[in-house]
Amino acid sequence: MTVFGSIDFTVFPPINATLNGMTTVLLIAGVTLVLVIVSFRGKFEKHKRLARYTLPSWLFVSITGVVIYFMVYVWFRPAGSSGEAGTHEKTSSTAVIGKSLQAGDLIFFPASQVLEAEPGELTAEVSFSVKNRGKSPVGIIRLESGCECLSVSIDHDPVPAGGVATITGLFDIKQLRGASEKRISVLVDNQSRPVFLTTRIEIDEIYSIEESMTSWAVGGEAVTKVVEFRVLRNRPIHILSAESKRKEVTCEVETIEEGRSYNLKLTPDSTASSLLGIVRIETDCELESYARPLAYFTIQ
């Protein structure tokens, strides 16, 4: 048992093994350093006398460290763990096992995944496998998503004993840009907390707008500020127009490279009072959801 203050680290096997390993390393390092210093100074007789006492201690911590490792990870693995490589982390009734999640007799794989989608795609479909390692069917009490999910379903409910089911989620991604994370929540029968299956959806940007929010300080100098529009893909995108929706701020489009690079020059008439506005950019992008981006400005 390894105790720090009032915390019993035996309930955290990885931490306990780590502390044992750290103790072993520190003791070996300390003993070695002393012997090296003594030997370096030519005091070989003293070196022999010290080794007579330090060698048994060194052997003890070396052997017990290895034994404890095997006790924790090989001979007496925690209940509910599998033979898969990876960290076993208990979270109430849910365990993380390698790249899987376990809830009772059910194993969910993968725990998380990355899905690459093309710009302009409307939906993205993801799936997770569910294996029942028990001897009885296991039901799903709740299956839902808290984000823009068009549907989420499971093909076998309850999951048969020794059988495999598939959870499928269909996400609405037409408004997504860059990387976004989506989660499906699964509550298993006889479990107190749900399992969260995570999908990171990555969509390559086709253009960038910097800065997307332009600001001036109230009472500050009414200087012209530049918003940069840069095309990131090979196919060109032309700005057809850019209009400020507040008359207090004018917008002028400057072409740097046709179809590739533009500057939007924003100039306030005055900074005497606060305001918030947008610039609506009209482009010839063939993807409807990308054709009319917005830039924002504020005086505050």
Short mmCIF file of C-alpha atoms in Angstrom, two decimals:
data_model
loop_
_atom_site.label_atom_id
_atom_site.label_comp_id
_atom_site.label_asym_id
_atom_site.label_seq_id
_atom_site.Cartn_x
_atom_site.Cartn_y
_atom_site.Cartn_z
CA MET A 1 0.00 0.00 0.00
CA THR A 2 1.32 3.43 -0.94
CA VAL A 3 -0.19 6.32 1.04
CA PHE A 4 0.32 10.06 0.52
CA GLY A 5 -1.35 11.98 3.37
CA SER A 6 -4.85 10.52 3.64
CA ILE A 7 -4.97 9.25 0.03
CA ASP A 8 -4.71 5.49 -0.48
CA PHE A 9 -3.13 5.03 -3.92
CA THR A 10 -3.75 1.28 -3.95
CA VAL A 11 -7.14 2.05 -5.49
CA PHE A 12 -5.26 3.57 -8.44
CA PRO A 13 -3.01 0.72 -9.68
CA PRO A 14 -1.25 2.72 -12.44
CA ILE A 15 -0.39 5.51 -9.99
CA ASN A 16 0.76 3.01 -7.37
CA ALA A 17 3.02 1.26 -9.89
CA THR A 18 4.37 4.60 -11.06
CA LEU A 19 5.22 5.66 -7.51
CA ASN A 20 6.97 2.33 -6.94
CA GLY A 21 8.95 2.81 -10.13
CA MET A 22 9.87 6.37 -9.13
CA THR A 23 11.01 5.16 -5.69
CA THR A 24 13.15 2.49 -7.30
CA VAL A 25 14.75 4.93 -9.72
CA LEU A 26 15.48 7.52 -7.01
CA LEU A 27 17.03 4.95 -4.66
CA ILE A 28 19.18 3.46 -7.40
CA ALA A 29 20.26 6.94 -8.51
CA GLY A 30 21.13 7.98 -4.96
CA VAL A 31 23.12 4.84 -4.21
CA THR A 32 24.93 4.97 -7.53
CA LEU A 33 25.82 8.64 -7.09
CA VAL A 34 27.35 8.01 -3.65
CA LEU A 35 29.39 5.06 -4.90
CA VAL A 36 30.57 6.95 -7.98
CA ILE A 37 31.73 9.91 -5.87
CA VAL A 38 33.56 7.63 -3.44
CA SER A 39 35.16 5.66 -6.27
CA PHE A 40 36.04 8.82 -8.22
CA ARG A 41 37.97 10.12 -5.21
CA GLY A 42 40.00 6.90 -5.10
CA LYS A 43 38.50 5.68 -1.82
CA PHE A 44 38.06 2.10 -2.98
CA GLU A 45 38.11 0.57 0.50
CA LYS A 46 35.29 2.88 1.57
CA HIS A 47 33.49 2.01 -1.67
CA LYS A 48 33.60 -1.68 -0.73
CA ARG A 49 32.39 -1.01 2.82
CA LEU A 50 29.41 1.05 1.55
CA ALA A 51 28.51 -1.50 -1.12
CA ARG A 52 28.24 -4.16 1.58
CA TYR A 53 25.18 -2.30 2.97
CA THR A 54 23.74 -0.62 -0.11
CA LEU A 55 23.73 -3.65 -2.43
CA PRO A 56 21.00 -5.52 -0.47
CA SER A 57 18.79 -2.40 -0.49
CA TRP A 58 19.36 -1.90 -4.20
CA LEU A 59 18.49 -5.53 -4.94
CA PHE A 60 15.37 -5.33 -2.74
CA VAL A 61 13.79 -2.31 -4.45
CA SER A 62 14.77 -3.58 -7.91
CA ILE A 63 13.10 -6.96 -7.39
CA THR A 64 9.99 -5.70 -5.57
CA GLY A 65 9.39 -3.02 -8.23
CA VAL A 66 9.26 -5.67 -10.96
CA VAL A 67 7.10 -8.00 -8.82
CA ILE A 68 4.58 -5.23 -8.08
CA TYR A 69 4.36 -4.37 -11.78
CA PHE A 70 3.44 -7.96 -12.64
CA MET A 71 0.95 -8.11 -9.75
CA VAL A 72 -0.82 -4.97 -10.96
CA TYR A 73 -0.78 -5.47 -14.72
CA VAL A 74 -0.33 -9.22 -15.35
CA TRP A 75 -1.31 -11.54 -12.52
CA PHE A 76 -4.11 -9.61 -10.79
CA ARG A 77 -5.62 -7.24 -13.38
CA PRO A 78 -8.55 -5.08 -12.14
CA ALA A 79 -12.02 -6.53 -12.67
CA GLY A 80 -13.62 -5.53 -15.96
CA SER A 81 -10.34 -4.98 -17.79
CA SER A 82 -9.48 -6.68 -21.05
CA GLY A 83 -6.26 -7.99 -22.53
CA GLU A 84 -6.00 -5.02 -24.88
CA ALA A 85 -3.03 -2.71 -24.55
CA GLY A 86 -3.75 0.71 -23.12
CA THR A 87 -4.68 2.44 -19.89
CA HIS A 88 -7.56 1.20 -17.78
CA GLU A 89 -9.32 4.20 -16.25
CA LYS A 90 -12.40 3.74 -14.11
CA THR A 91 -15.13 6.37 -14.43
CA SER A 92 -18.06 5.27 -12.32
CA SER A 93 -19.54 2.31 -14.21
CA THR A 94 -17.71 3.10 -17.45
CA ALA A 95 -14.12 2.07 -18.22
CA VAL A 96 -11.69 3.22 -20.89
CA ILE A 97 -9.81 0.20 -22.26
CA GLY A 98 -7.22 1.02 -24.86
CA LYS A 99 -9.18 2.49 -27.77
CA SER A 100 -12.48 1.03 -26.55
CA LEU A 101 -15.09 1.85 -23.92
CA GLN A 102 -16.69 -0.67 -21.60
CA ALA A 103 -20.05 -0.38 -19.84
CA GLY A 104 -21.03 -3.56 -18.02
CA ASP A 105 -20.78 -6.43 -20.49
CA LEU A 106 -20.75 -4.14 -23.52
CA ILE A 107 -17.58 -3.08 -25.32
CA PHE A 108 -17.82 -0.03 -27.62
CA PHE A 109 -15.26 0.38 -30.40
CA PRO A 110 -13.80 2.82 -31.20
CA ALA A 111 -14.16 5.15 -28.25
CA SER A 112 -13.48 8.05 -30.61
CA GLN A 113 -12.74 8.51 -34.29
CA VAL A 114 -11.79 11.13 -36.85
CA LEU A 115 -13.88 11.62 -39.99
CA GLU A 116 -12.65 13.71 -42.91
CA ALA A 117 -15.41 15.36 -44.95
CA GLU A 118 -15.31 17.40 -48.13
CA PRO A 119 -16.34 21.08 -48.15
CA GLY A 120 -19.96 21.37 -49.28
CA GLU A 121 -21.06 17.95 -48.04
CA LEU A 122 -24.44 18.07 -46.31
CA THR A 123 -24.22 15.05 -44.03
CA ALA A 124 -21.65 12.71 -42.50
CA GLU A 125 -22.34 9.15 -41.33
CA VAL A 126 -20.41 7.48 -38.54
CA SER A 127 -20.66 4.04 -36.97
CA PHE A 128 -19.49 2.32 -33.78
CA SER A 129 -19.41 -1.40 -32.97
CA VAL A 130 -20.93 -2.78 -29.77
CA LYS A 131 -19.93 -6.26 -28.55
CA ASN A 132 -21.74 -8.08 -25.76
CA ARG A 133 -19.22 -10.20 -23.82
CA GLY A 134 -21.81 -11.41 -21.34
CA LYS A 135 -24.11 -14.43 -21.25
CA SER A 136 -27.36 -12.45 -21.39
CA PRO A 137 -28.79 -9.85 -23.80
CA VAL A 138 -28.14 -6.22 -22.80
CA GLY A 139 -30.60 -3.45 -23.62
CA ILE A 140 -29.97 0.17 -24.52
CA ILE A 141 -32.09 2.51 -22.40
CA ARG A 142 -31.21 5.75 -24.18
CA LEU A 143 -29.45 6.54 -27.44
CA GLU A 144 -29.18 10.20 -28.45
CA SER A 145 -27.00 13.07 -29.61
CA GLY A 146 -26.97 16.55 -28.16
CA CYS A 147 -25.74 18.20 -31.35
CA GLU A 148 -26.94 18.62 -34.94
CA CYS A 149 -27.68 14.93 -35.45
CA LEU A 150 -30.26 13.99 -38.05
CA SER A 151 -30.57 10.46 -36.66
CA VAL A 152 -28.88 7.94 -34.38
CA SER A 153 -29.83 4.25 -34.28
CA ILE A 154 -28.68 0.76 -33.32
CA ASP A 155 -29.40 -2.28 -35.47
CA HIS A 156 -29.81 -4.79 -32.58
CA ASP A 157 -31.45 -3.80 -29.31
CA PRO A 158 -31.02 -5.55 -26.96
CA VAL A 159 -27.52 -6.60 -27.99
CA PRO A 160 -27.57 -10.43 -27.99
CA ALA A 161 -25.27 -12.42 -25.72
CA GLY A 162 -21.94 -12.87 -27.47
CA GLY A 163 -23.23 -10.81 -30.38
CA VAL A 164 -22.28 -7.54 -32.06
CA ALA A 165 -24.44 -4.50 -32.89
CA THR A 166 -23.74 -1.32 -34.81
CA ILE A 167 -24.60 2.22 -33.71
CA THR A 168 -24.99 4.62 -36.63
CA GLY A 169 -25.14 8.40 -36.44
CA LEU A 170 -26.01 10.77 -39.27
CA PHE A 171 -24.82 14.35 -38.70
CA ASP A 172 -25.81 17.59 -40.39
CA ILE A 173 -22.48 19.21 -41.38
CA LYS A 174 -23.45 21.78 -44.01
CA GLN A 175 -22.64 24.67 -41.66
CA LEU A 176 -19.44 23.20 -40.22
CA ARG A 177 -16.05 24.75 -40.88
CA GLY A 178 -12.65 23.36 -39.94
CA ALA A 179 -12.80 20.79 -37.11
CA SER A 180 -15.83 20.04 -34.94
CA GLU A 181 -16.52 17.41 -32.30
CA LYS A 182 -19.78 15.44 -32.15
CA ARG A 183 -20.91 13.04 -29.43
CA ILE A 184 -23.42 10.21 -29.21
CA SER A 185 -24.68 9.36 -25.72
CA VAL A 186 -25.51 5.72 -24.93
CA LEU A 187 -27.08 4.66 -21.62
CA VAL A 188 -26.83 0.91 -21.04
CA ASP A 189 -29.25 -1.09 -18.92
CA ASN A 190 -28.11 -1.42 -15.27
CA GLN A 191 -25.48 1.33 -15.69
CA SER A 192 -25.60 4.66 -13.85
CA ARG A 193 -23.77 6.82 -16.38
CA PRO A 194 -23.88 7.00 -20.17
CA VAL A 195 -21.09 6.15 -22.58
CA PHE A 196 -20.04 8.99 -24.90
CA LEU A 197 -18.90 8.02 -28.39
CA THR A 198 -16.97 10.89 -29.95
CA THR A 199 -16.42 11.81 -33.59
CA ARG A 200 -14.11 14.61 -34.69
CA ILE A 201 -15.23 15.84 -38.10
CA GLU A 202 -12.54 17.65 -40.08
CA ILE A 203 -13.30 19.73 -43.16
CA ASP A 204 -10.58 21.49 -45.12
CA GLU A 205 -11.02 25.26 -45.34
CA ILE A 206 -11.37 26.60 -48.88
CA TYR A 207 -10.71 30.24 -47.92
CA SER A 208 -9.72 32.27 -44.89
CA ILE A 209 -10.96 35.63 -43.56
CA GLU A 210 -8.61 37.50 -41.23
CA GLU A 211 -9.50 39.26 -39.06
CA SER A 212 -13.06 37.97 -38.98
CA MET A 213 -13.83 40.59 -36.30
CA THR A 214 -12.45 44.11 -36.82
CA SER A 215 -12.68 46.51 -33.90
CA TRP A 216 -12.07 50.16 -32.99
CA ALA A 217 -12.07 51.71 -29.53
CA VAL A 218 -14.81 54.21 -28.74
CA GLY A 219 -13.32 57.67 -29.04
CA GLY A 220 -10.24 56.30 -30.81
CA GLU A 221 -8.85 57.24 -34.21
CA ALA A 222 -11.17 56.33 -37.12
CA VAL A 223 -8.44 54.62 -39.15
CA THR A 224 -8.95 52.25 -42.07
CA LYS A 225 -8.47 48.58 -41.16
CA VAL A 226 -7.97 45.69 -43.55
CA VAL A 227 -9.72 42.31 -43.62
CA GLU A 228 -7.80 39.76 -45.69
CA PHE A 229 -9.68 37.24 -47.87
CA ARG A 230 -7.40 34.43 -49.10
CA VAL A 231 -8.37 31.42 -51.24
CA LEU A 232 -6.78 28.22 -49.89
CA ARG A 233 -7.79 25.66 -52.52
CA ASN A 234 -6.49 25.37 -56.10
CA ARG A 235 -9.73 26.42 -57.77
CA PRO A 236 -10.16 30.23 -57.70
CA ILE A 237 -12.92 32.11 -55.91
CA HIS A 238 -13.75 35.66 -56.97
CA ILE A 239 -15.27 38.32 -54.73
CA LEU A 240 -18.14 39.90 -56.65
CA SER A 241 -19.06 42.45 -53.99
CA ALA A 242 -18.69 43.27 -50.29
CA GLU A 243 -21.26 45.44 -48.52
CA SER A 244 -21.23 46.89 -45.01
CA LYS A 245 -24.63 46.63 -43.36
CA ARG A 246 -24.03 49.73 -41.25
CA LYS A 247 -23.84 53.10 -42.99
CA GLU A 248 -21.39 54.34 -40.35
CA VAL A 249 -18.68 52.03 -41.77
CA THR A 250 -17.73 51.87 -45.46
CA CYS A 251 -16.19 48.86 -47.22
CA GLU A 252 -13.90 48.93 -50.25
CA VAL A 253 -12.68 45.79 -52.05
CA GLU A 254 -9.04 45.77 -53.19
CA THR A 255 -7.92 42.97 -55.54
CA ILE A 256 -4.46 41.66 -54.69
CA GLU A 257 -4.55 38.62 -57.00
CA GLU A 258 -7.62 37.84 -59.09
CA GLY A 259 -9.46 34.80 -57.74
CA ARG A 260 -6.86 34.26 -54.99
CA SER A 261 -6.41 37.23 -52.69
CA TYR A 262 -8.47 40.31 -51.73
CA ASN A 263 -8.37 43.02 -49.07
CA LEU A 264 -11.53 44.52 -47.60
CA LYS A 265 -10.82 48.05 -46.37
CA LEU A 266 -13.17 49.09 -43.56
CA THR A 267 -13.36 52.74 -42.55
CA PRO A 268 -15.68 54.16 -39.84
CA ASP A 269 -17.06 57.69 -40.24
CA SER A 270 -16.63 58.16 -36.50
CA THR A 271 -15.84 56.20 -33.35
CA ALA A 272 -17.89 58.45 -31.07
CA SER A 273 -20.40 55.72 -30.16
CA SER A 274 -20.57 51.94 -29.92
CA LEU A 275 -21.90 49.82 -32.75
CA LEU A 276 -21.81 46.29 -34.13
CA GLY A 277 -22.13 45.40 -37.80
CA ILE A 278 -21.39 42.90 -40.55
CA VAL A 279 -19.93 42.90 -44.03
CA ARG A 280 -21.71 40.58 -46.44
CA ILE A 281 -19.32 39.18 -49.04
CA GLU A 282 -20.70 37.88 -52.33
CA THR A 283 -18.51 35.37 -54.20
CA ASP A 284 -18.78 33.07 -57.20
CA CYS A 285 -18.03 29.96 -55.11
CA GLU A 286 -20.01 27.02 -56.49
CA LEU A 287 -20.71 25.68 -52.98
CA GLU A 288 -23.88 27.35 -51.76
CA SER A 289 -22.96 27.23 -48.08
CA TYR A 290 -19.63 28.97 -48.81
CA ALA A 291 -20.78 31.51 -51.42
CA ARG A 292 -21.73 34.38 -49.06
CA PRO A 293 -19.36 34.59 -46.08
CA LEU A 294 -19.56 37.32 -43.43
CA ALA A 295 -17.01 39.54 -41.72
CA TYR A 296 -17.81 41.44 -38.53
CA PHE A 297 -16.84 44.78 -37.05
CA THR A 298 -17.44 46.61 -33.82
CA ILE A 299 -16.76 49.92 -32.09
CA GLN A 300 -16.62 49.45 -28.34
#
